[in-house]
Tab-separated table of C-alpha atoms in Angstrom:
chain	number	residue	atom	x	y	z
A	1	MET	CA	-131.974	-43.619	-39.723
A	2	ALA	CA	-129.727	-46.606	-40.477
A	3	SER	CA	-131.377	-49.619	-42.037
A	4	SER	CA	-131.272	-53.018	-40.375
A	5	ASP	CA	-129.098	-55.959	-41.363
A	6	THR	CA	-131.460	-58.055	-43.492
A	7	ARG	CA	-129.948	-61.293	-42.177
A	8	THR	CA	-130.328	-60.565	-38.459
A	9	GLY	CA	-132.900	-57.793	-38.278
A	10	ARG	CA	-130.470	-55.812	-36.110
A	11	PRO	CA	-129.096	-52.375	-36.978
A	12	PRO	CA	-125.774	-52.547	-38.866
A	13	ARG	CA	-122.659	-52.509	-36.728
A	14	THR	CA	-120.953	-49.127	-36.374
A	15	SER	CA	-118.238	-49.062	-33.714
A	16	VAL	CA	-117.602	-50.256	-30.194
A	17	TRP	CA	-117.063	-46.589	-29.317
A	18	LEU	CA	-120.633	-45.740	-30.313
A	19	GLU	CA	-122.288	-48.574	-28.406
A	20	GLU	CA	-123.533	-48.213	-24.858
A	21	ARG	CA	-123.165	-51.298	-22.705
A	22	PRO	CA	-122.656	-52.033	-19.002
A	23	ALA	CA	-118.987	-52.342	-18.123
A	24	SER	CA	-119.191	-56.104	-17.586
A	25	LYS	CA	-122.446	-57.366	-19.051
A	26	ARG	CA	-122.079	-60.995	-20.029
A	27	LYS	CA	-123.259	-62.164	-23.448
A	28	GLY	CA	-124.488	-65.739	-23.665
A	29	THR	CA	-124.984	-68.399	-20.990
A	30	GLY	CA	-123.330	-69.111	-17.657
A	31	ALA	CA	-119.755	-68.092	-16.966
A	32	GLY	CA	-118.543	-71.657	-16.995
A	33	ALA	CA	-119.864	-72.414	-20.471
A	34	GLY	CA	-117.359	-73.626	-23.004
A	35	GLY	CA	-115.528	-76.197	-20.872
A	36	GLY	CA	-113.324	-76.340	-17.825
A	37	GLY	CA	-109.638	-76.782	-17.175
A	38	THR	CA	-108.811	-73.059	-16.832
A	39	ARG	CA	-107.337	-70.947	-14.048
A	40	GLU	CA	-110.324	-68.605	-13.791
A	41	GLN	CA	-112.303	-68.054	-10.622
A	42	HIS	CA	-115.763	-66.507	-10.465
A	43	GLY	CA	-117.344	-64.206	-7.913
A	44	GLN	CA	-120.892	-64.409	-6.626
A	45	SER	CA	-122.177	-62.677	-9.764
A	46	GLY	CA	-120.533	-65.308	-11.969
A	47	GLN	CA	-118.169	-62.673	-13.345
A	48	PRO	CA	-114.529	-63.879	-13.769
A	49	GLU	CA	-112.244	-62.511	-11.068
A	50	GLY	CA	-108.981	-60.753	-11.874
A	51	LEU	CA	-110.090	-59.925	-15.397
A	52	ASP	CA	-111.079	-56.619	-16.941
A	53	ARG	CA	-111.364	-55.019	-20.353
A	54	GLU	CA	-107.877	-53.475	-20.144
A	55	LYS	CA	-106.209	-56.837	-19.437
A	56	ILE	CA	-108.156	-58.480	-22.247
A	57	THR	CA	-107.205	-55.705	-24.670
A	58	ALA	CA	-103.522	-55.857	-23.697
A	59	ALA	CA	-103.499	-59.627	-24.219
A	60	ALA	CA	-105.173	-59.162	-27.615
A	61	VAL	CA	-102.451	-56.709	-28.679
A	62	ARG	CA	-99.750	-59.197	-27.642
A	63	LEU	CA	-101.361	-62.013	-29.624
A	64	LEU	CA	-101.897	-59.840	-32.681
A	65	ASP	CA	-98.257	-58.746	-32.574
A	66	ALA	CA	-97.073	-62.337	-32.249
A	67	ASP	CA	-99.399	-64.177	-34.628
A	68	GLY	CA	-101.045	-61.572	-36.861
A	69	LEU	CA	-104.665	-60.787	-37.580
A	70	ALA	CA	-105.430	-63.924	-39.596
A	71	LYS	CA	-104.630	-66.270	-36.702
A	72	PHE	CA	-106.323	-64.238	-33.981
A	73	SER	CA	-109.334	-65.852	-32.315
A	74	MET	CA	-111.265	-65.488	-29.093
A	75	ARG	CA	-110.309	-69.045	-28.117
A	76	ARG	CA	-106.594	-68.314	-28.510
A	77	LEU	CA	-107.081	-65.150	-26.485
A	78	ALA	CA	-108.916	-67.040	-23.730
A	79	ALA	CA	-106.097	-69.579	-23.562
A	80	GLU	CA	-103.587	-66.738	-23.216
A	81	LEU	CA	-105.631	-65.329	-20.331
A	82	GLY	CA	-106.289	-68.715	-18.728
A	83	VAL	CA	-110.074	-68.407	-18.902
A	84	THR	CA	-112.878	-69.894	-20.970
A	85	ALA	CA	-113.705	-68.243	-24.271
A	86	MET	CA	-117.171	-67.317	-23.047
A	87	SER	CA	-115.728	-65.507	-20.034
A	88	VAL	CA	-114.239	-62.855	-22.307
A	89	TYR	CA	-117.770	-61.852	-23.305
A	90	TRP	CA	-118.353	-60.371	-19.872
A	91	TYR	CA	-116.309	-57.462	-21.156
A	92	VAL	CA	-116.689	-57.349	-24.945
A	93	ASP	CA	-119.660	-58.204	-27.115
A	94	SER	CA	-117.758	-59.483	-30.139
A	95	LYS	CA	-114.392	-60.121	-31.727
A	96	ASP	CA	-114.856	-57.002	-33.850
A	97	ASP	CA	-115.313	-54.897	-30.724
A	98	LEU	CA	-112.144	-56.322	-29.223
A	99	LEU	CA	-110.154	-55.672	-32.382
A	100	GLU	CA	-111.256	-52.038	-32.279
A	101	LEU	CA	-110.162	-51.795	-28.652
A	102	ALA	CA	-106.795	-53.345	-29.529
A	103	MET	CA	-106.272	-50.960	-32.435
A	104	ASP	CA	-106.919	-47.927	-30.256
A	105	ALA	CA	-104.655	-49.302	-27.518
A	106	ALA	CA	-101.830	-49.588	-30.073
A	107	GLU	CA	-102.484	-46.013	-31.204
A	108	GLY	CA	-102.113	-44.957	-27.578
A	109	GLU	CA	-98.368	-45.556	-27.980
A	110	LEU	CA	-98.059	-42.630	-30.410
A	111	ASP	CA	-96.024	-39.685	-29.151
A	112	LEU	CA	-98.035	-36.616	-30.103
A	113	PRO	CA	-96.677	-33.060	-30.375
A	114	ASP	CA	-98.631	-30.226	-28.810
A	115	PRO	CA	-100.704	-28.561	-31.549
A	116	ALA	CA	-101.133	-25.495	-29.330
A	117	ASP	CA	-97.369	-24.861	-29.258
A	118	THR	CA	-97.295	-21.904	-31.628
A	119	GLU	CA	-93.529	-21.519	-31.159
A	120	ALA	CA	-92.932	-24.905	-32.801
A	121	ASP	CA	-92.434	-25.174	-36.562
A	122	TRP	CA	-95.507	-26.905	-37.984
A	123	ARG	CA	-93.331	-28.681	-40.550
A	124	GLU	CA	-91.278	-30.395	-37.869
A	125	GLN	CA	-94.397	-31.284	-35.913
A	126	LEU	CA	-95.990	-32.883	-38.971
A	127	ARG	CA	-92.709	-34.664	-39.680
A	128	HIS	CA	-92.766	-36.046	-36.139
A	129	LEU	CA	-96.361	-37.224	-36.558
A	130	ALA	CA	-95.499	-38.901	-39.852
A	131	TYR	CA	-92.607	-40.835	-38.307
A	132	GLU	CA	-94.771	-41.865	-35.355
A	133	TYR	CA	-97.531	-43.061	-37.695
A	134	ARG	CA	-94.986	-45.059	-39.660
A	135	ARG	CA	-93.619	-46.595	-36.447
A	136	LEU	CA	-97.136	-47.678	-35.445
A	137	PHE	CA	-97.557	-49.770	-38.602
A	138	ASN	CA	-94.110	-51.313	-38.277
A	139	VAL	CA	-94.468	-52.239	-34.612
A	140	HIS	CA	-98.076	-53.425	-35.050
A	141	PRO	CA	-98.438	-54.522	-38.715
A	142	TRP	CA	-101.980	-55.808	-38.136
A	143	VAL	CA	-103.192	-52.240	-37.547
A	144	SER	CA	-102.727	-51.365	-41.214
A	145	GLN	CA	-105.005	-54.291	-42.147
A	146	MET	CA	-107.750	-52.847	-39.962
A	147	VAL	CA	-107.621	-49.239	-41.128
A	148	GLY	CA	-110.620	-48.705	-43.377
A	149	SER	CA	-112.399	-51.801	-42.097
A	150	TYR	CA	-113.217	-50.108	-38.784
A	151	LEU	CA	-114.210	-46.535	-38.012
A	152	ASN	CA	-111.103	-45.970	-35.860
A	153	ILE	CA	-112.682	-43.330	-33.644
A	154	GLY	CA	-111.407	-44.413	-30.243
A	155	PRO	CA	-109.941	-41.882	-27.788
A	156	HIS	CA	-106.331	-42.383	-28.873
A	157	ALA	CA	-107.212	-42.239	-32.554
A	158	MET	CA	-109.092	-39.006	-31.959
A	159	ALA	CA	-106.176	-37.563	-29.985
A	160	PHE	CA	-103.964	-38.221	-33.017
A	161	SER	CA	-106.562	-36.662	-35.307
A	162	HIS	CA	-106.945	-33.571	-33.125
A	163	ALA	CA	-103.168	-33.095	-32.972
A	164	ALA	CA	-102.861	-33.390	-36.756
A	165	GLN	CA	-105.755	-31.006	-37.366
A	166	GLY	CA	-104.421	-28.448	-34.904
A	167	ILE	CA	-101.001	-28.443	-36.538
A	168	MET	CA	-102.463	-28.322	-40.051
A	169	ARG	CA	-104.427	-25.180	-39.194
A	170	ARG	CA	-101.093	-23.408	-38.608
A	171	THR	CA	-99.841	-24.132	-42.146
A	172	GLY	CA	-101.734	-21.171	-43.570
A	173	LEU	CA	-103.745	-23.331	-45.961
A	174	PRO	CA	-107.405	-22.335	-46.353
A	175	ALA	CA	-109.892	-24.576	-44.565
A	176	PRO	CA	-111.213	-26.267	-47.751
A	177	GLN	CA	-107.693	-27.518	-48.524
A	178	LEU	CA	-106.779	-28.876	-45.099
A	179	THR	CA	-108.356	-32.322	-45.368
A	180	GLY	CA	-106.833	-32.936	-48.791
A	181	ALA	CA	-103.390	-31.900	-47.573
A	182	MET	CA	-103.755	-34.182	-44.550
A	183	ALA	CA	-104.781	-37.031	-46.854
A	184	ALA	CA	-101.691	-36.496	-49.001
A	185	LEU	CA	-99.463	-36.754	-45.937
A	186	PHE	CA	-101.021	-39.580	-43.982
A	187	GLN	CA	-102.190	-41.696	-46.919
A	188	PHE	CA	-98.592	-41.585	-48.123
A	189	VAL	CA	-97.348	-42.711	-44.704
A	190	TYR	CA	-99.979	-45.458	-44.586
A	191	GLY	CA	-99.082	-46.779	-48.027
A	192	TYR	CA	-95.335	-46.590	-47.481
A	193	SER	CA	-95.490	-48.203	-44.046
A	194	THR	CA	-97.915	-50.938	-45.065
A	195	THR	CA	-95.649	-51.936	-47.949
A	196	GLU	CA	-92.646	-51.768	-45.627
A	197	ALA	CA	-94.327	-54.002	-43.033
A	198	SER	CA	-95.411	-56.486	-45.723
A	199	TRP	CA	-91.833	-56.701	-47.017
A	200	ASN	CA	-90.572	-57.329	-43.477
A	201	GLY	CA	-93.127	-60.108	-43.078
A	202	ARG	CA	-92.061	-61.692	-46.374
A	203	CYS	CA	-88.438	-61.643	-45.239
A	204	ARG	CA	-89.309	-63.251	-41.895
A	205	ALA	CA	-91.304	-65.958	-43.672
A	206	ALA	CA	-88.256	-66.682	-45.844
A	207	GLY	CA	-86.003	-66.823	-42.788
A	208	LEU	CA	-83.833	-63.989	-44.101
A	209	SER	CA	-82.961	-60.464	-43.051
A	210	ALA	CA	-84.136	-57.632	-45.293
A	211	ASP	CA	-80.589	-57.201	-46.625
A	212	GLU	CA	-80.180	-60.914	-47.281
A	213	TYR	CA	-83.476	-61.054	-49.126
A	214	LEU	CA	-82.610	-58.022	-51.266
A	215	SER	CA	-79.215	-59.511	-52.054
A	216	THR	CA	-80.936	-62.692	-53.231
A	217	VAL	CA	-83.206	-60.663	-55.508
A	218	TYR	CA	-80.248	-58.640	-56.847
A	219	GLY	CA	-78.419	-61.831	-57.657
A	220	LYS	CA	-81.258	-62.922	-59.916
A	221	ILE	CA	-81.771	-59.656	-61.814
A	222	GLU	CA	-78.239	-58.276	-62.216
A	223	GLY	CA	-77.119	-58.342	-65.822
A	224	ARG	CA	-80.644	-58.491	-67.199
A	225	ALA	CA	-81.327	-55.607	-69.578
A	226	GLU	CA	-84.918	-55.007	-68.481
A	227	TYR	CA	-83.755	-54.151	-64.953
A	228	GLU	CA	-80.700	-52.018	-65.783
A	229	ASP	CA	-82.389	-48.610	-65.408
A	230	SER	CA	-83.968	-49.517	-62.082
A	231	LEU	CA	-80.739	-50.915	-60.664
A	232	ARG	CA	-78.797	-47.841	-61.812
A	233	LEU	CA	-81.320	-45.531	-60.162
A	234	MET	CA	-81.097	-47.447	-56.890
A	235	GLU	CA	-77.306	-47.298	-56.940
A	236	GLN	CA	-77.346	-43.557	-57.600
A	237	GLY	CA	-79.684	-43.012	-54.680
A	238	GLY	CA	-77.101	-44.257	-52.221
A	239	GLY	CA	-77.509	-46.374	-49.127
A	240	SER	CA	-75.796	-49.679	-48.473
A	241	THR	CA	-78.616	-51.339	-46.492
A	242	VAL	CA	-82.365	-51.688	-46.877
A	243	HIS	CA	-82.827	-49.581	-43.748
A	244	GLU	CA	-80.709	-46.742	-45.161
A	245	MET	CA	-82.561	-46.792	-48.477
A	246	ARG	CA	-85.941	-46.792	-46.752
A	247	GLU	CA	-84.989	-43.880	-44.516
A	248	ARG	CA	-83.678	-41.933	-47.489
A	249	ASP	CA	-86.787	-42.453	-49.581
A	250	PHE	CA	-89.204	-41.769	-46.723
A	251	THR	CA	-87.401	-38.555	-45.811
A	252	VAL	CA	-87.290	-37.282	-49.402
A	253	ALA	CA	-90.952	-38.117	-50.018
A	254	LEU	CA	-91.927	-36.394	-46.779
A	255	ASP	CA	-89.860	-33.333	-47.745
A	256	CYS	CA	-91.728	-33.195	-51.073
A	257	ILE	CA	-95.130	-33.287	-49.368
A	258	LEU	CA	-94.234	-30.580	-46.846
A	259	ALA	CA	-92.711	-28.427	-49.573
A	260	GLY	CA	-95.901	-28.918	-51.564
A	261	MET	CA	-97.952	-27.597	-48.643
A	262	ASP	CA	-95.697	-24.550	-48.520
A	263	ALA	CA	-96.040	-23.960	-52.248
A	264	LEU	CA	-99.793	-24.458	-52.213
A	265	THR	CA	-100.157	-21.985	-49.352
A	266	VAL	CA	-98.215	-19.334	-51.271
A	267	ALA	CA	-100.084	-19.977	-54.528
A	268	THR	CA	-103.502	-19.926	-52.855
A	269	HIS	CA	-102.902	-16.653	-51.046
A	270	THR	CA	-101.353	-15.050	-54.136
A	271	THR	CA	-104.389	-16.015	-56.213
A	272	ARG	CA	-106.738	-14.661	-53.558
A	273	ASP	CA	-104.838	-11.383	-53.292
A	274	ARG	CA	-104.927	-10.885	-57.055
A	275	ALA	CA	-108.660	-11.536	-57.131
A	276	GLU	CA	-109.263	-9.019	-54.336
A	277	ASN	CA	-106.951	-6.373	-55.829
A	278	PRO	CA	-106.655	-7.036	-59.592
A	279	HIS	CA	-105.060	-3.675	-60.400
A	280	GLY	CA	-102.677	-3.417	-57.487
A	281	PRO	CA	-99.157	-4.784	-57.053
A	282	SER	CA	-98.995	-8.489	-56.308
A	283	GLN	CA	-96.597	-9.518	-53.572
A	284	PRO	CA	-95.782	-13.200	-53.053
A	285	ALA	CA	-97.469	-14.565	-49.961
A	286	GLN	CA	-95.339	-16.067	-47.244
A	287	SER	CA	-96.026	-19.518	-45.867
A	288	ALA	CA	-96.833	-19.583	-42.185
A	289	GLN	CA	-93.871	-19.619	-39.774
A	290	ARG	CA	-91.159	-19.872	-42.377
A	291	PRO	CA	-87.924	-20.401	-40.449
């Protein structure tokens, strides 16, 4: 049984998806609390008219995309919706709950392959998932700041998880290795994409494009001995723009991870076969669905 928060005496917060609440139960005092001067109208129950959880969540996503997580507040959201801040609490109990709803709404934009499609190559399906996951963090950079701080177990997050798990089971890896292999893939995508999104934000703050910013950096380090090896390696890699270099590196890294899954599958099955038949001929195992 979970212990209580020593400051409030209430059980510790888990997730909005694990809490049971009426669809529009208001927290706090009357619907008009917090001041006037808004467009909202209230029905006989005092509940704001023309407002629902989906509209509130969509507005939250828009604000988070525009201003980022640090500037997000319930008052800014209420102003966007044209209602009082307290009116939002008819539909959500807290800012944390709303942020969870917004995160899952953003994850609902992911295009998921069918894990039950046994005719599809699992490598290409995982590649597709990886690119979709990367796109999520670039379109909605605030999501990467929330991963790990929230349980992320909403319906769209779980749909992504189920798709990934279903595809991973077709790799041929034994069950004890599946979660580690998934971590290698998606933790890589998370780290790469979070760094990518942070770089984009730095460029925007400087008022420069990614290429302009990189050119400025190059201009300051060219000719300096301590950077020669790194500059030479970047030149050898090819790519004339930041976008081209990013795509190259992401693709190569992803190829390495998928090839590693293939190799681990073969090695694991070969080791198992030798253990089961130590005196018989050992034939290399084949990775699942090799094209």
